Amino acid sequence: MHLTRNETEKCVMARIVRQKKLHQKNFTLKQFGTWAKAETAARKWVKVTLAELPPPIGMKNRMTSRNTSGVVGVRLVHAVRRREDKEYPDWRWIAFWPGCPNSGGIGWSVNKYGDEHAFVLACLARKLESVDRDAIDAEFETFKTTRDYKRLLKLKQITPA
């Protein structure tokens, strides 16, 4: 899991990452004699080091560099709808999370709700981890009068084209 056999350098590398910091140690064949002994020593080091380090940060609420919306678990999706030989652009704010009952998440159309309203609804759905639109709408009615509403809108990094 944390071990890599580096045949070029003739060593076993043990690596652990916690809080974006790499903890690494090399176990060379020169030092241990055989691959098996080097791997055994590396496993022992990993076991001791893991006990000393804090637990890993889960991916569920981690902001990554690929996030373009500004809120974890919320994305802006573009689609083209066709009806009666005409094409209509359709932008939607989608909320998603691990274990969401809807495989693609739950979305709100920018055309129907407006950009800001749809964005906030998606953020609330992500926060509540709910696909119940009535519950999300009820939460929105109380949320829109708070300071957090403006703070949430400041997080939004993109708008539909």
Backbone as a printed PyTorch tensor [residue, N CA C, xyz], in Angstrom:
tensor([[[  0.8280,  -1.1970,   0.0000],
         [  0.0000,   0.0000,   0.0000],
         [  0.8680,   1.2550,   0.0000]],

        [[  1.8200,   1.3300,   0.9310],
         [  2.6770,   2.5020,   1.0230],
         [  4.0850,   2.2140,   0.5150]],

        [[  4.2920,   1.0200,  -0.0220],
         [  5.6370,   0.5940,  -0.3970],
         [  5.7930,   0.5090,  -1.9090]],

        [[  6.9900,   0.8980,  -2.3750],
         [  7.3250,   0.7850,  -3.7870],
         [  8.7160,   0.1880,  -3.8960]],

        [[  8.8350,  -0.8240,  -4.7290],
         [ 10.1370,  -1.4380,  -4.9660],
         [ 10.8040,  -0.6500,  -6.0950]],

        [[ 11.8900,   0.0330,  -5.7820],
         [ 12.6240,   0.8210,  -6.7620],
         [ 13.8550,   0.0220,  -7.1760]],

        [[ 13.7150,  -0.7210,  -8.2660],
         [ 14.7910,  -1.6220,  -8.6930],
         [ 15.9810,  -0.8600,  -9.2590]],

        [[ 15.7580,   0.2960,  -9.8390],
         [ 16.8560,   1.0960, -10.3800],
         [ 17.7860,   1.5610,  -9.2660]],

        [[ 17.2000,   2.0630,  -8.1870],
         [ 17.9890,   2.5650,  -7.0570],
         [ 18.2860,   1.4760,  -6.0260]],

        [[ 17.7410,   0.2780,  -6.2550],
         [ 17.9280,  -0.8700,  -5.3600],
         [ 17.5090,  -0.5400,  -3.9240]],

        [[ 16.2570,  -0.1240,  -3.8070],
         [ 15.7240,   0.1760,  -2.4780],
         [ 14.2070,   0.0000,  -2.4730]],

        [[ 13.6540,  -0.0670,  -1.2780],
         [ 12.2060,  -0.0710,  -1.0870],
         [ 11.8520,   1.2960,  -0.5200]],

        [[ 10.9560,   2.0170,  -1.2070],
         [ 10.5310,   3.3320,  -0.7320],
         [  9.2260,   3.1810,   0.0350]],

        [[  9.1980,   3.7520,   1.2160],
         [  7.9730,   3.7910,   2.0140],
         [  7.5090,   5.2400,   2.0460]],

        [[  6.2460,   5.4750,   1.6580],
         [  5.7260,   6.8420,   1.5860],
         [  4.3590,   6.9260,   2.2420]],

        [[  4.1550,   8.0060,   2.9840],
         [  2.8620,   8.3000,   3.6030],
         [  2.6360,   9.8000,   3.4540]],

        [[  1.4380,  10.1960,   3.0360],
         [  1.0920,  11.6120,   2.9390],
         [ -0.0140,  11.9120,   3.9440]],

        [[  0.2130,  12.9380,   4.7680],
         [ -0.7900,  13.4140,   5.7160],
         [ -0.7620,  14.9390,   5.7190]],

        [[ -1.9310,  15.5510,   5.6360],
         [ -2.0790,  17.0090,   5.6280],
         [ -1.1520,  17.6510,   4.5860]],

        [[ -1.0980,  17.0320,   3.4220],
         [ -0.3150,  17.4920,   2.2760],
         [  1.1910,  17.4590,   2.5250]],

        [[  1.6440,  16.7210,   3.5320],
         [  3.0670,  16.5960,   3.8210],
         [  3.4920,  15.1510,   3.5830]],

        [[  4.5770,  14.9900,   2.8270],
         [  5.0890,  13.6620,   2.4990],
         [  6.0710,  13.1930,   3.5680]],

        [[  5.8540,  11.9940,   4.0650],
         [  6.7750,  11.3270,   4.9840],
         [  7.3290,  10.1320,   4.2100]],

        [[  8.6590,  10.1070,   4.0290],
         [  9.2550,   9.0730,   3.1860],
         [ 10.5500,   8.5690,   3.8010]],

        [[ 10.7970,   7.2860,   3.5940],
         [ 12.0670,   6.6890,   4.0150],
         [ 12.4190,   5.5870,   3.0180]],

        [[ 13.7070,   5.4910,   2.6900],
         [ 14.1930,   4.4630,   1.7750],
         [ 14.9110,   3.3660,   2.5530]],

        [[ 14.6850,   2.1240,   2.1390],
         [ 15.3110,   0.9550,   2.7540],
         [ 16.1110,   0.2520,   1.6620]],

        [[ 17.4380,   0.4230,   1.6860],
         [ 18.2850,  -0.0440,   0.5830],
         [ 18.6670,  -1.5080,   0.7360]],

        [[ 18.9580,  -2.1200,  -0.4130],
         [ 19.4380,  -3.5030,  -0.4060],
         [ 20.8260,  -3.5870,   0.2280]],

        [[ 21.6130,  -2.5360,   0.0790],
         [ 22.9420,  -2.5090,   0.6910],
         [ 22.8190,  -2.5860,   2.2160]],

        [[ 21.8040,  -1.9220,   2.7360],
         [ 21.5940,  -1.8810,   4.1830],
         [ 20.9640,  -3.1760,   4.7100]],

        [[ 19.9940,  -3.7490,   3.9530],
         [ 19.2180,  -4.8910,   4.4560],
         [ 19.5420,  -6.2220,   3.7700]],

        [[ 20.2500,  -6.1930,   2.6610],
         [ 20.6890,  -7.4360,   2.0220],
         [ 19.7300,  -8.0130,   0.9950]],

        [[ 18.4540,  -8.1790,   1.3270],
         [ 17.4870,  -8.7720,   0.3870],
         [ 16.2430,  -7.8910,   0.3010]],

        [[ 15.4740,  -8.1240,  -0.7830],
         [ 14.2180,  -7.3880,  -0.9580],
         [ 13.2490,  -7.6900,   0.1850]],

        [[ 13.1820,  -8.9390,   0.5860],
         [ 12.2400,  -9.3370,   1.6420],
         [ 12.5480,  -8.6270,   2.9610]],

        [[ 13.8320,  -8.5640,   3.3270],
         [ 14.2080,  -7.8940,   4.5770],
         [ 13.9530,  -6.3870,   4.4960]],

        [[ 14.2420,  -5.8030,   3.3280],
         [ 14.0020,  -4.3690,   3.1460],
         [ 12.5030,  -4.0610,   3.2310]],

        [[ 11.6820,  -4.9120,   2.6070],
         [ 10.2300,  -4.6990,   2.6590],
         [  9.6840,  -4.9040,   4.0690]],

        [[ 10.2090,  -5.8610,   4.8000],
         [  9.7780,  -6.0870,   6.1840],
         [ 10.1040,  -4.8690,   7.0470]],

        [[ 11.3090,  -4.3420,   6.8930],
         [ 11.7050,  -3.1510,   7.6520],
         [ 10.8400,  -1.9490,   7.2610]],

        [[ 10.5380,  -1.8340,   5.9730],
         [  9.6980,  -0.7290,   5.5020],
         [  8.2890,  -0.8410,   6.0790]],

        [[  7.7440,  -2.0640,   6.1120],
         [  6.4040,  -2.2710,   6.6900],
         [  6.3700,  -1.8820,   8.1690]],

        [[  7.4300,  -2.2410,   8.8870],
         [  7.5150,  -1.8740,  10.3080],
         [  7.5460,  -0.3550,  10.4690]],

        [[  8.3420,   0.3150,   9.6160],
         [  8.4230,   1.7780,   9.6790],
         [  7.0700,   2.4050,   9.3840]],

        [[  6.3770,   1.8920,   8.3790],
         [  5.0500,   2.4160,   8.0320],
         [  4.0920,   2.2410,   9.2030]],

        [[  4.1130,   1.0680,   9.8250],
         [  3.2050,   0.7900,  10.9450],
         [  3.4520,   1.7550,  12.1050]],

        [[  4.7090,   1.9680,  12.4550],
         [  5.0600,   2.8820,  13.5510],
         [  4.7090,   4.3230,  13.1810]],

        [[  5.0270,   4.7260,  11.9570],
         [  4.7890,   6.1010,  11.5240],
         [  3.2990,   6.4020,  11.4270]],

        [[  2.5080,   5.4620,  10.9150],
         [  1.0560,   5.6740,  10.8290],
         [  0.4410,   5.8930,  12.2090]],

        [[  0.9560,   5.2020,  13.2100],
         [  0.4300,   5.3620,  14.5710],
         [  0.7120,   6.7600,  15.1160]],

        [[  1.8060,   7.3800,  14.6830],
         [  2.1910,   8.7100,  15.1720],
         [  1.4860,   9.8400,  14.4300]],

        [[  1.0820,   9.6040,  13.1990],
         [  0.5070,  10.6640,  12.3650],
         [ -0.9970,  10.7950,  12.5870]],

        [[ -1.5480,  11.9920,  12.2910],
         [ -3.0000,  12.1550,  12.3810],
         [ -3.6930,  11.3720,  11.2700]],

        [[ -4.9930,  11.1080,  11.4080],
         [ -5.7000,  10.3710,  10.3540],
         [ -5.7530,  11.1830,   9.0570]],

        [[ -5.9050,  10.5100,   7.9200],
         [ -5.9590,  11.2350,   6.6450],
         [ -7.2300,  12.0720,   6.5340]],

        [[ -7.1280,  13.1540,   5.7720],
         [ -8.2870,  14.0020,   5.4960],
         [ -9.1200,  13.2960,   4.4340]],

        [[-10.4080,  13.1720,   4.6530],
         [-11.2820,  12.5220,   3.6830],
         [-11.4590,  13.3580,   2.4270]],

        [[-11.7720,  12.7030,   1.3250],
         [-11.9620,  13.4100,   0.0540],
         [-13.3120,  14.1150,  -0.0290]],

        [[-14.2400,  13.7440,   0.8320],
         [-15.6100,  14.2210,   0.7000],
         [-15.7120,  15.7470,   0.6590]],

        [[-15.0630,  16.4520,   1.5440],
         [-15.1900,  17.9070,   1.5970],
         [-13.8850,  18.6230,   1.2810]],

        [[-13.0120,  17.9670,   0.5150],
         [-11.7300,  18.5670,   0.1800],
         [-11.8390,  19.3700,  -1.1170]],

        [[-11.4210,  20.6210,  -1.0560],
         [-11.3920,  21.4740,  -2.2410],
         [-10.1370,  21.1290,  -3.0340]],

        [[-10.3090,  20.7850,  -4.3000],
         [ -9.1710,  20.4400,  -5.1450],
         [ -8.9460,  21.5230,  -6.1850]],

        [[ -7.8420,  21.4440,  -6.8830],
         [ -7.5270,  22.4350,  -7.9140],
         [ -8.4680,  22.3190,  -9.1090]],

        [[ -9.1430,  21.1740,  -9.2570],
         [-10.0610,  20.9900, -10.3850],
         [-11.4150,  21.6440, -10.1490]],

        [[-11.6740,  22.1000,  -8.9220],
         [-12.9640,  22.6960,  -8.6070],
         [-13.0740,  24.0530,  -9.2890]],

        [[-14.1260,  24.2530, -10.0770],
         [-14.3080,  25.5180, -10.7820],
         [-15.4740,  26.3320, -10.2460]],

        [[-16.3260,  25.7340,  -9.4260],
         [-17.5000,  26.4550,  -8.9380],
         [-17.2040,  27.2680,  -7.6920]],

        [[-16.2380,  26.8490,  -6.8900],
         [-15.9410,  27.5220,  -5.6360],
         [-16.5300,  26.8190,  -4.4330]],

        [[-17.3900,  25.8290,  -4.6490],
         [-18.0090,  25.0710,  -3.5600],
         [-17.8150,  23.5820,  -3.8420]],

        [[-17.3510,  22.8540,  -2.8380],
         [-17.1310,  21.4140,  -2.9920],
         [-18.4670,  20.7230,  -3.2340]],

        [[-18.5230,  19.8880,  -4.2700],
         [-19.7300,  19.1120,  -4.5530],
         [-20.7690,  19.8420,  -5.3750]],

        [[-20.4040,  20.9780,  -5.9640],
         [-21.3300,  21.7400,  -6.8090],
         [-20.6150,  22.0420,  -8.1190]],

        [[-21.3040,  21.8060,  -9.2360],
         [-20.6900,  22.0860, -10.5340],
         [-21.7160,  22.6980, -11.4770]],

        [[-21.2160,  23.4440, -12.4510],
         [-22.0510,  24.0470, -13.4820],
         [-21.9600,  23.1750, -14.7250]],

        [[-23.1240,  22.7920, -15.2620],
         [-23.1670,  21.8830, -16.4080],
         [-23.8930,  22.5620, -17.5580]],

        [[-23.3490,  22.4090, -18.7550],
         [-23.9810,  22.9660, -19.9520],
         [-24.5020,  21.8330, -20.8240]],

        [[-25.6990,  22.0090, -21.3080],
         [-26.2910,  21.0400, -22.2380],
         [-27.0590,  21.8200, -23.2920]],

        [[-27.3280,  21.1780, -24.4040],
         [-28.1440,  21.7850, -25.4550],
         [-29.4020,  20.9500, -25.5950]],

        [[-30.5370,  21.5680, -25.3980],
         [-31.8300,  20.8860, -25.5300],
         [-32.3780,  21.1660, -26.9300]],

        [[-32.9560,  20.1370, -27.5390],
         [-33.5240,  20.2910, -28.8800],
         [-35.0210,  20.0310, -28.8240]],

        [[-35.7810,  20.9590, -29.4130],
         [-37.2190,  20.7850, -29.4930],
         [-37.7090,  21.4530, -30.7810]],

        [[-38.4450,  20.7050, -31.5440],
         [-39.0250,  21.2100, -32.7970],
         [-37.9670,  21.8580, -33.6870]],

        [[-36.8860,  21.1420, -33.9210],
         [-35.7910,  21.5750, -34.7930],
         [-35.1020,  22.8570, -34.3290]],

        [[-35.2240,  23.2070, -33.0600],
         [-34.5210,  24.3640, -32.5070],
         [-33.6360,  23.8920, -31.3560]],

        [[-32.5230,  24.5880, -31.1740],
         [-31.6080,  24.2610, -30.0850],
         [-31.6720,  25.3410, -29.0150]],

        [[-31.7360,  24.9060, -27.7660],
         [-31.8080,  25.8210, -26.6350],
         [-30.6670,  25.5010, -25.6670]],

        [[-29.8400,  26.5020, -25.3440],
         [-28.7850,  26.2460, -24.3580],
         [-29.4100,  26.0660, -22.9760]],

        [[-28.9080,  25.1010, -22.2370],
         [-29.4430,  24.8270, -20.9070],
         [-28.2870,  24.6990, -19.9260]],

        [[-28.1720,  25.6420, -19.0130],
         [-27.1760,  25.6020, -17.9520],
         [-27.8570,  25.1530, -16.6770]],

        [[-27.1700,  24.2970, -15.9300],
         [-27.7180,  23.7980, -14.6610],
         [-26.6220,  23.7790, -13.6020]],

        [[-26.9930,  24.1320, -12.3760],
         [-26.1130,  23.9340, -11.2290],
         [-26.4710,  22.5920, -10.6250]],

        [[-25.4860,  21.7050, -10.5060],
         [-25.6980,  20.3410, -10.0290],
         [-24.9890,  20.1580,  -8.6840]],

        [[-25.6930,  19.5660,  -7.7220],
         [-25.0880,  19.1750,  -6.4400],
         [-24.8850,  17.6630,  -6.4640]],

        [[-23.7410,  17.2140,  -5.9710],
         [-23.4640,  15.7750,  -5.9340],
         [-22.6210,  15.4680,  -4.7060]],

        [[-22.7170,  14.2430,  -4.2490],
         [-21.9570,  13.7860,  -3.0880],
         [-21.8980,  12.2710,  -3.1230]],

        [[-20.9420,  11.6790,  -2.4180],
         [-20.8840,  10.2120,  -2.3700],
         [-22.1590,   9.6610,  -1.7400]],

        [[-22.7610,   8.6880,  -2.3770],
         [-23.9840,   8.0860,  -1.8540],
         [-25.2550,   8.8010,  -2.2700]],

        [[-25.1600,   9.7620,  -3.1780],
         [-26.3600,  10.4630,  -3.6550],
         [-27.2610,   9.4620,  -4.3760]],

        [[-28.5710,   9.4340,  -4.0450],
         [-29.4600,   8.4710,  -4.6960],
         [-29.6220,   8.7090,  -6.2000]],

        [[-29.4620,   9.9420,  -6.6540],
         [-29.5020,  10.2400,  -8.0910],
         [-28.0750,  10.1410,  -8.6160]],

        [[-27.8350,   9.2760,  -9.5670],
         [-26.4670,   9.0000, -10.0030],
         [-25.7390,  10.2400, -10.5110]],

        [[-26.4380,  11.1630, -11.1550],
         [-25.7920,  12.3680, -11.6670],
         [-25.8910,  13.5460, -10.7310]],

        [[-26.4910,  13.3600,  -9.5640],
         [-26.6920,  14.4630,  -8.6300],
         [-28.0670,  15.0770,  -8.8280]],

        [[-28.3050,  16.2030,  -8.1810],
         [-29.5790,  16.9090,  -8.2910],
         [-29.2910,  18.3130,  -8.8030]],

        [[-30.0540,  18.7480,  -9.8110],
         [-29.7400,  20.0080, -10.4660],
         [-30.8820,  20.9940, -10.5310]],

        [[-30.4990,  22.2660, -10.7310],
         [-31.4560,  23.3530, -10.8960],
         [-31.0800,  24.1460, -12.1310]],

        [[-32.0650,  24.3740, -12.9700],
         [-31.8580,  25.0590, -14.2340],
         [-31.6710,  26.5570, -14.0100]],

        [[-30.6510,  27.1120, -14.6590],
         [-30.4160,  28.5530, -14.6120],
         [-31.5300,  29.2740, -15.3590]],

        [[-32.0490,  28.6470, -16.4250],
         [-33.1450,  29.2580, -17.1850],
         [-34.3940,  29.4260, -16.3280]],

        [[-34.6720,  28.4650, -15.4770],
         [-35.8880,  28.4910, -14.6590],
         [-35.7240,  29.3200, -13.3840]],

        [[-34.6090,  29.1370, -12.6750],
         [-34.4340,  29.7550, -11.3580],
         [-33.5670,  31.0080, -11.3670]],

        [[-32.7830,  31.2110, -12.4080],
         [-31.7890,  32.2810, -12.4040],
         [-30.4730,  31.7300, -11.8720]],

        [[-29.3800,  32.3780, -12.2370],
         [-28.0480,  31.8630, -11.9100],
         [-27.8120,  31.7880, -10.4020]],

        [[-28.0260,  32.8880,  -9.6880],
         [-27.7320,  32.9150,  -8.2540],
         [-28.6420,  31.9850,  -7.4670]],

        [[-29.9260,  32.0050,  -7.7740],
         [-30.8980,  31.1670,  -7.0660],
         [-30.5610,  29.6850,  -7.2780]],

        [[-30.2770,  29.2950,  -8.5130],
         [-29.9460,  27.9010,  -8.8170],
         [-28.6520,  27.4830,  -8.1140]],

        [[-27.6630,  28.3860,  -8.0850],
         [-26.3950,  28.0930,  -7.4120],
         [-26.6110,  27.8500,  -5.9200]],

        [[-27.3700,  28.7210,  -5.2760],
         [-27.6130,  28.5870,  -3.8360],
         [-28.4100,  27.3180,  -3.5460]],

        [[-29.3920,  26.9960,  -4.3780],
         [-30.1550,  25.7590,  -4.1810],
         [-29.2480,  24.5280,  -4.2780]],

        [[-28.3320,  24.5450,  -5.2380],
         [-27.4010,  23.4200,  -5.3750],
         [-26.4770,  23.3300,  -4.1560]],

        [[-26.0170,  24.4680,  -3.6700],
         [-25.1540,  24.4710,  -2.4770],
         [-25.9020,  23.9530,  -1.2570]],

        [[-27.1590,  24.3510,  -1.1140],
         [-27.9610,  23.8700,   0.0160],
         [-28.2130,  22.3670,  -0.0930]],

        [[-28.4790,  21.8900,  -1.3090],
         [-28.6890,  20.4500,  -1.5060],
         [-27.4310,  19.6810,  -1.1180]],

        [[-26.2730,  20.2100,  -1.4750],
         [-25.0030,  19.5620,  -1.1220],
         [-24.7970,  19.5770,   0.3840]],

        [[-25.0910,  20.7090,   0.9990],
         [-24.9260,  20.8230,   2.4490],
         [-25.8570,  19.8630,   3.1880]],

        [[-27.1150,  19.7930,   2.7420],
         [-28.1000,  18.9160,   3.3760],
         [-27.9570,  17.4640,   2.9280]],

        [[-27.2660,  17.2540,   1.7980],
         [-27.1620,  15.9410,   1.1580],
         [-28.5500,  15.3370,   0.9820]],

        [[-29.4060,  16.1440,   0.3770],
         [-30.8020,  15.7440,   0.2070],
         [-31.2340,  15.9630,  -1.2370]],

        [[-32.1040,  15.0740,  -1.7280],
         [-32.7040,  15.2500,  -3.0500],
         [-34.1680,  15.6710,  -2.9200]],

        [[-34.6120,  15.9430,  -1.7030],
         [-35.9840,  16.3780,  -1.4420],
         [-36.0960,  17.8710,  -1.7630]],

        [[-36.6510,  18.1790,  -2.9370],
         [-36.7230,  19.5680,  -3.3920],
         [-37.5540,  20.4530,  -2.4650]],

        [[-38.6180,  19.9160,  -1.8800],
         [-39.4450,  20.7120,  -0.9670],
         [-38.6420,  21.1230,   0.2670]],

        [[-37.8690,  20.2100,   0.8150],
         [-37.0450,  20.5200,   1.9900],
         [-35.9680,  21.5420,   1.6390]],

        [[-35.4000,  21.4220,   0.4530],
         [-34.3570,  22.3570,   0.0230],
         [-34.9590,  23.7360,  -0.2100]],

        [[-36.1430,  23.8100,  -0.8290],
         [-36.8250,  25.0960,  -1.0290],
         [-37.1730,  25.7470,   0.3060]],

        [[-37.6210,  24.9570,   1.2820],
         [-37.9430,  25.4920,   2.6070],
         [-36.6850,  26.0450,   3.2780]],

        [[-35.5820,  25.3370,   3.1480],
         [-34.3100,  25.8090,   3.7050],
         [-33.8740,  27.0950,   3.0170]],

        [[-34.0980,  27.1850,   1.7010],
         [-33.7230,  28.3830,   0.9480],
         [-34.4930,  29.6050,   1.4440]],

        [[-35.7710,  29.4520,   1.7430],
         [-36.5940,  30.5850,   2.1950],
         [-36.0410,  31.1950,   3.4800]],

        [[-35.5430,  30.3790,   4.3840],
         [-34.9580,  30.9260,   5.6120],
         [-33.5170,  31.3820,   5.3850]],

        [[-32.8250,  30.7370,   4.4650],
         [-31.4120,  31.0240,   4.2230],
         [-31.2050,  32.3430,   3.4900]],

        [[-32.1140,  32.7180,   2.5980],
         [-31.8850,  33.8910,   1.7440],
         [-31.8920,  35.2090,   2.5150]],

        [[-32.3860,  35.2130,   3.7420],
         [-32.4070,  36.4460,   4.5390],
         [-31.1990,  36.5560,   5.4690]],

        [[-30.2830,  35.6080,   5.4210],
         [-29.1330,  35.6150,   6.3310],
         [-27.8880,  36.1830,   5.6590]],

        [[-26.8810,  36.4650,   6.4730],
         [-25.5950,  36.9370,   5.9410],
         [-24.8890,  35.8480,   5.1410]],

        [[-25.1330,  34.6210,   5.5190],
         [-24.4810,  33.5020,   4.8320],
         [-24.8600,  33.4380,   3.3550]],

        [[-26.0220,  33.9540,   3.0020],
         [-26.4600,  33.9680,   1.6020],
         [-25.4720,  34.7650,   0.7550]],

        [[-25.1340,  35.9680,   1.2120],
         [-24.1840,  36.8090,   0.4570],
         [-22.7860,  36.1810,   0.4630]],

        [[-22.3960,  35.5820,   1.5880],
         [-21.0880,  34.9220,   1.6590],
         [-21.0020,  33.7690,   0.6620]],

        [[-22.0860,  33.0290,   0.5570],
         [-22.1170,  31.9000,  -0.3690],
         [-22.0040,  32.3820,  -1.8120]],

        [[-22.6900,  33.4660,  -2.1300],
         [-22.6130,  33.9990,  -3.4930],
         [-21.2080,  34.5070,  -3.8210]],

        [[-20.4750,  34.9730,  -2.8170],
         [-19.0970,  35.4270,  -3.0580],
         [-18.1670,  34.2560,  -3.3950]],

        [[-18.5260,  33.0590,  -2.9590],
         [-17.7100,  31.8780,  -3.2630],
         [-17.8230,  31.4640,  -4.7290]],

        [[-18.9370,  31.8110,  -5.3650],
         [-19.2050,  31.3900,  -6.7490],
         [-18.1440,  31.9650,  -7.6810]],

        [[-17.4600,  31.0940,  -8.4160],
         [-16.3370,  31.5190,  -9.2490],
         [-16.6650,  31.6190, -10.7360]],

        [[-17.7270,  30.9550, -11.1930],
         [-18.0340,  30.9830, -12.6220],
         [-19.5090,  31.2960, -12.8320]],

        [[-19.8030,  31.7810, -14.0230],
         [-21.1930,  32.0340, -14.4050],
         [-21.4270,  31.4250, -15.7790]],

        [[-22.6670,  31.0820, -16.0850],
         [-22.9510,  30.5270, -17.4170],
         [-22.6400,  31.5470, -18.5080]],

        [[-22.1610,  31.0620, -19.6320],
         [-21.8100,  31.9570, -20.7460],
         [-23.0260,  32.3860, -21.5240]]])
